[in-house]
Amino acid sequence: MTLFGSPKDRLEFYRREIHHEINNLSGRTNTYLTGQSFLVIAFASCMANLNPDWGPIFTLVMPVLLAMFGAFSSLSAWPGIKASCDIVEHWQHKQIQLFKCEPAIGPAYDDAPLFSSWESTYDGQDKALKFYKRSPWLLAGFWVILGGVALVIQLL
């Protein structure tokens, strides 16, 4: 007994899995970036505090704490985003192997490729996933720099 009736069924399954994981990845990344944008707003608000009584200590402590929280949340987001990217790459690999093993599903009836070379290579998928993979690291670095600048500004 086989799980798939035809190569087309297998391809449809792989495509559904890729689509599902891309949606998960997109949702995780959207949630993460939304949280980061709110942290940026809070950080800017803290830096703009002009209260004469407690403003100096507040602008010294809170922006640095928010920057540390932003960096920590970026590093915490990385494993989930990386796991989703790995799953997408896994199903993409299965799809590419299917294209190689079943040449009948590659070309269409007119001998033109049914799928572009971008869809059937690792290079195209890797380029598409770079934004997701880089975002947590770039924003963690951003928060470290921003926290350092906030500290230097307040201490000078």
PDB file of C-alpha atoms in Angstrom:
ATOM      1  CA  MET A   1       0.000   0.000   0.000  1.00  0.00           C
ATOM      2  CA  THR A   2       1.376   3.388  -0.953  1.00  0.00           C
ATOM      3  CA  LEU A   3       0.699   6.665   0.747  1.00  0.00           C
ATOM      4  CA  PHE A   4       0.537   8.603  -2.513  1.00  0.00           C
ATOM      5  CA  GLY A   5      -1.328   7.459  -5.611  1.00  0.00           C
ATOM      6  CA  SER A   6       0.811   9.413  -8.052  1.00  0.00           C
ATOM      7  CA  PRO A   7       3.722  11.827  -8.228  1.00  0.00           C
ATOM      8  CA  LYS A   8       1.137  14.597  -8.619  1.00  0.00           C
ATOM      9  CA  ASP A   9      -0.421  13.627  -5.252  1.00  0.00           C
ATOM     10  CA  ARG A  10       3.011  13.678  -3.654  1.00  0.00           C
ATOM     11  CA  LEU A  11       3.764  17.095  -5.176  1.00  0.00           C
ATOM     12  CA  GLU A  12       0.447  18.477  -3.952  1.00  0.00           C
ATOM     13  CA  PHE A  13       1.210  17.168  -0.464  1.00  0.00           C
ATOM     14  CA  TYR A  14       4.669  18.754  -0.465  1.00  0.00           C
ATOM     15  CA  ARG A  15       3.228  22.044  -1.726  1.00  0.00           C
ATOM     16  CA  ARG A  16       0.560  22.051   1.004  1.00  0.00           C
ATOM     17  CA  GLU A  17       3.199  21.403   3.662  1.00  0.00           C
ATOM     18  CA  ILE A  18       5.443  24.170   2.316  1.00  0.00           C
ATOM     19  CA  HIS A  19       2.489  26.554   2.183  1.00  0.00           C
ATOM     20  CA  HIS A  20       1.465  25.645   5.735  1.00  0.00           C
ATOM     21  CA  GLU A  21       4.973  26.153   7.115  1.00  0.00           C
ATOM     22  CA  ILE A  22       5.457  29.427   5.241  1.00  0.00           C
ATOM     23  CA  ASN A  23       2.212  30.648   6.831  1.00  0.00           C
ATOM     24  CA  ASN A  24       3.490  29.593  10.275  1.00  0.00           C
ATOM     25  CA  LEU A  25       6.807  31.297   9.622  1.00  0.00           C
ATOM     26  CA  SER A  26       5.105  34.440   8.404  1.00  0.00           C
ATOM     27  CA  GLY A  27       2.851  34.534  11.459  1.00  0.00           C
ATOM     28  CA  ARG A  28       5.771  34.090  13.849  1.00  0.00           C
ATOM     29  CA  THR A  29       7.784  36.761  12.103  1.00  0.00           C
ATOM     30  CA  ASN A  30       4.868  39.207  11.973  1.00  0.00           C
ATOM     31  CA  THR A  31       4.230  38.766  15.691  1.00  0.00           C
ATOM     32  CA  TYR A  32       7.914  39.171  16.473  1.00  0.00           C
ATOM     33  CA  LEU A  33       8.308  42.311  14.330  1.00  0.00           C
ATOM     34  CA  THR A  34       5.131  43.840  15.784  1.00  0.00           C
ATOM     35  CA  GLY A  35       6.483  43.330  19.291  1.00  0.00           C
ATOM     36  CA  GLN A  36       9.801  44.830  18.282  1.00  0.00           C
ATOM     37  CA  SER A  37       8.108  47.897  16.798  1.00  0.00           C
ATOM     38  CA  PHE A  38       6.243  48.505  20.061  1.00  0.00           C
ATOM     39  CA  LEU A  39       9.536  48.231  21.924  1.00  0.00           C
ATOM     40  CA  VAL A  40      11.056  50.865  19.628  1.00  0.00           C
ATOM     41  CA  ILE A  41       8.125  53.185  20.384  1.00  0.00           C
ATOM     42  CA  ALA A  42       8.523  52.604  24.133  1.00  0.00           C
ATOM     43  CA  PHE A  43      12.271  53.156  23.859  1.00  0.00           C
ATOM     44  CA  ALA A  44      11.830  56.464  22.011  1.00  0.00           C
ATOM     45  CA  SER A  45       9.206  57.588  24.542  1.00  0.00           C
ATOM     46  CA  CYS A  46      11.566  56.818  27.416  1.00  0.00           C
ATOM     47  CA  MET A  47      14.389  58.752  25.796  1.00  0.00           C
ATOM     48  CA  ALA A  48      12.098  61.775  25.372  1.00  0.00           C
ATOM     49  CA  ASN A  49      11.135  61.938  29.048  1.00  0.00           C
ATOM     50  CA  LEU A  50      11.702  65.482  30.342  1.00  0.00           C
ATOM     51  CA  ASN A  51      10.237  65.157  33.844  1.00  0.00           C
ATOM     52  CA  PRO A  52      12.470  67.322  36.099  1.00  0.00           C
ATOM     53  CA  ASP A  53      12.010  65.160  39.215  1.00  0.00           C
ATOM     54  CA  TRP A  54      12.576  61.589  38.042  1.00  0.00           C
ATOM     55  CA  GLY A  55      13.313  62.022  34.322  1.00  0.00           C
ATOM     56  CA  PRO A  56      17.135  61.746  34.495  1.00  0.00           C
ATOM     57  CA  ILE A  57      17.160  58.415  36.340  1.00  0.00           C
ATOM     58  CA  PHE A  58      14.244  57.152  34.242  1.00  0.00           C
ATOM     59  CA  THR A  59      15.985  57.979  30.955  1.00  0.00           C
ATOM     60  CA  LEU A  60      19.134  56.313  32.244  1.00  0.00           C
ATOM     61  CA  VAL A  61      17.523  53.053  33.362  1.00  0.00           C
ATOM     62  CA  MET A  62      14.443  52.358  31.224  1.00  0.00           C
ATOM     63  CA  PRO A  63      15.907  52.656  27.707  1.00  0.00           C
ATOM     64  CA  VAL A  64      18.747  50.320  28.654  1.00  0.00           C
ATOM     65  CA  LEU A  65      16.294  47.829  30.170  1.00  0.00           C
ATOM     66  CA  LEU A  66      14.092  48.016  27.073  1.00  0.00           C
ATOM     67  CA  ALA A  67      17.141  47.504  24.846  1.00  0.00           C
ATOM     68  CA  MET A  68      18.151  44.458  26.890  1.00  0.00           C
ATOM     69  CA  PHE A  69      14.604  43.119  26.657  1.00  0.00           C
ATOM     70  CA  GLY A  70      14.570  43.742  22.882  1.00  0.00           C
ATOM     71  CA  ALA A  71      17.861  41.899  22.417  1.00  0.00           C
ATOM     72  CA  PHE A  72      16.699  39.032  24.645  1.00  0.00           C
ATOM     73  CA  SER A  73      13.366  38.715  22.839  1.00  0.00           C
ATOM     74  CA  SER A  74      15.197  38.699  19.496  1.00  0.00           C
ATOM     75  CA  LEU A  75      17.442  35.885  20.637  1.00  0.00           C
ATOM     76  CA  SER A  76      14.396  34.065  22.032  1.00  0.00           C
ATOM     77  CA  ALA A  77      12.559  34.366  18.720  1.00  0.00           C
ATOM     78  CA  TRP A  78      15.453  32.817  16.789  1.00  0.00           C
ATOM     79  CA  PRO A  79      14.829  29.110  17.623  1.00  0.00           C
ATOM     80  CA  GLY A  80      11.173  29.204  16.489  1.00  0.00           C
ATOM     81  CA  ILE A  81      11.974  31.079  13.297  1.00  0.00           C
ATOM     82  CA  LYS A  82      14.937  28.790  12.575  1.00  0.00           C
ATOM     83  CA  ALA A  83      12.800  25.687  13.169  1.00  0.00           C
ATOM     84  CA  SER A  84      10.164  26.916  10.714  1.00  0.00           C
ATOM     85  CA  CYS A  85      12.845  27.695   8.129  1.00  0.00           C
ATOM     86  CA  ASP A  86      14.326  24.213   8.600  1.00  0.00           C
ATOM     87  CA  ILE A  87      10.921  22.600   8.039  1.00  0.00           C
ATOM     88  CA  VAL A  88      10.355  24.656   4.875  1.00  0.00           C
ATOM     89  CA  GLU A  89      13.806  23.650   3.632  1.00  0.00           C
ATOM     90  CA  HIS A  90      13.048  19.992   4.400  1.00  0.00           C
ATOM     91  CA  TRP A  91       9.864  20.001   2.303  1.00  0.00           C
ATOM     92  CA  GLN A  92      11.587  22.004  -0.411  1.00  0.00           C
ATOM     93  CA  HIS A  93      14.313  19.346  -0.527  1.00  0.00           C
ATOM     94  CA  LYS A  94      11.677  16.616  -0.858  1.00  0.00           C
ATOM     95  CA  GLN A  95      10.022  18.573  -3.681  1.00  0.00           C
ATOM     96  CA  ILE A  96      13.322  19.049  -5.536  1.00  0.00           C
ATOM     97  CA  GLN A  97      14.075  15.337  -5.225  1.00  0.00           C
ATOM     98  CA  LEU A  98      10.637  14.580  -6.621  1.00  0.00           C
ATOM     99  CA  PHE A  99      11.315  16.831  -9.629  1.00  0.00           C
ATOM    100  CA  LYS A 100      14.574  14.974 -10.228  1.00  0.00           C
ATOM    101  CA  CYS A 101      13.052  11.490  -9.833  1.00  0.00           C
ATOM    102  CA  GLU A 102       9.840  12.158 -11.736  1.00  0.00           C
ATOM    103  CA  PRO A 103      10.686  14.114 -14.879  1.00  0.00           C
ATOM    104  CA  ALA A 104       7.083  13.711 -16.079  1.00  0.00           C
ATOM    105  CA  ILE A 105       5.836  16.286 -13.570  1.00  0.00           C
ATOM    106  CA  GLY A 106       8.521  18.812 -14.502  1.00  0.00           C
ATOM    107  CA  PRO A 107       7.731  19.707 -18.115  1.00  0.00           C
ATOM    108  CA  ALA A 108       4.216  20.650 -19.098  1.00  0.00           C
ATOM    109  CA  TYR A 109       2.427  19.310 -22.181  1.00  0.00           C
ATOM    110  CA  ASP A 110       4.231  21.837 -24.392  1.00  0.00           C
ATOM    111  CA  ASP A 111       7.712  20.917 -23.101  1.00  0.00           C
ATOM    112  CA  ALA A 112       7.951  24.178 -21.185  1.00  0.00           C
ATOM    113  CA  PRO A 113       8.886  23.714 -17.547  1.00  0.00           C
ATOM    114  CA  LEU A 114       5.849  23.561 -15.293  1.00  0.00           C
ATOM    115  CA  PHE A 115       7.833  25.076 -12.428  1.00  0.00           C
ATOM    116  CA  SER A 116      10.529  27.698 -12.659  1.00  0.00           C
ATOM    117  CA  SER A 117      14.130  26.921 -11.873  1.00  0.00           C
ATOM    118  CA  TRP A 118      13.748  29.162  -8.806  1.00  0.00           C
ATOM    119  CA  GLU A 119      11.179  26.758  -7.373  1.00  0.00           C
ATOM    120  CA  SER A 120      13.233  23.687  -8.089  1.00  0.00           C
ATOM    121  CA  THR A 121      16.581  24.761  -6.629  1.00  0.00           C
ATOM    122  CA  TYR A 122      17.857  25.299  -3.126  1.00  0.00           C
ATOM    123  CA  ASP A 123      19.243  28.695  -4.091  1.00  0.00           C
ATOM    124  CA  GLY A 124      15.861  30.279  -4.695  1.00  0.00           C
ATOM    125  CA  GLN A 125      14.349  29.031  -1.456  1.00  0.00           C
ATOM    126  CA  ASP A 126      17.415  30.040   0.520  1.00  0.00           C
ATOM    127  CA  LYS A 127      17.193  33.599  -0.799  1.00  0.00           C
ATOM    128  CA  ALA A 128      13.505  33.717   0.098  1.00  0.00           C
ATOM    129  CA  LEU A 129      14.170  32.606   3.681  1.00  0.00           C
ATOM    130  CA  LYS A 130      17.107  34.960   4.360  1.00  0.00           C
ATOM    131  CA  PHE A 131      14.890  37.763   5.659  1.00  0.00           C
ATOM    132  CA  TYR A 132      13.323  35.461   8.220  1.00  0.00           C
ATOM    133  CA  LYS A 133      16.661  34.031   9.296  1.00  0.00           C
ATOM    134  CA  ARG A 134      18.424  37.390   9.562  1.00  0.00           C
ATOM    135  CA  SER A 135      15.721  39.436  11.300  1.00  0.00           C
ATOM    136  CA  PRO A 136      16.312  38.242  14.879  1.00  0.00           C
ATOM    137  CA  TRP A 137      20.076  38.682  14.600  1.00  0.00           C
ATOM    138  CA  LEU A 138      19.852  42.102  12.987  1.00  0.00           C
ATOM    139  CA  LEU A 139      17.385  43.362  15.560  1.00  0.00           C
ATOM    140  CA  ALA A 140      19.395  41.887  18.451  1.00  0.00           C
ATOM    141  CA  GLY A 141      22.414  43.810  17.169  1.00  0.00           C
ATOM    142  CA  PHE A 142      20.265  46.909  16.736  1.00  0.00           C
ATOM    143  CA  TRP A 143      19.137  46.699  20.362  1.00  0.00           C
ATOM    144  CA  VAL A 144      22.675  46.230  21.665  1.00  0.00           C
ATOM    145  CA  ILE A 145      23.853  49.301  19.740  1.00  0.00           C
ATOM    146  CA  LEU A 146      20.791  51.327  20.703  1.00  0.00           C
ATOM    147  CA  GLY A 147      21.160  50.415  24.380  1.00  0.00           C
ATOM    148  CA  GLY A 148      24.836  51.350  24.306  1.00  0.00           C
ATOM    149  CA  VAL A 149      24.113  54.678  22.624  1.00  0.00           C
ATOM    150  CA  ALA A 150      21.353  55.444  25.151  1.00  0.00           C
ATOM    151  CA  LEU A 151      23.720  54.701  28.017  1.00  0.00           C
ATOM    152  CA  VAL A 152      26.531  56.814  26.571  1.00  0.00           C
ATOM    153  CA  ILE A 153      24.162  59.741  25.865  1.00  0.00           C
ATOM    154  CA  GLN A 154      22.874  59.739  29.445  1.00  0.00           C
ATOM    155  CA  LEU A 155      26.275  59.364  31.092  1.00  0.00           C
ATOM    156  CA  LEU A 156      28.027  62.101  29.088  1.00  0.00           C
TER     157      LEU A 156
END
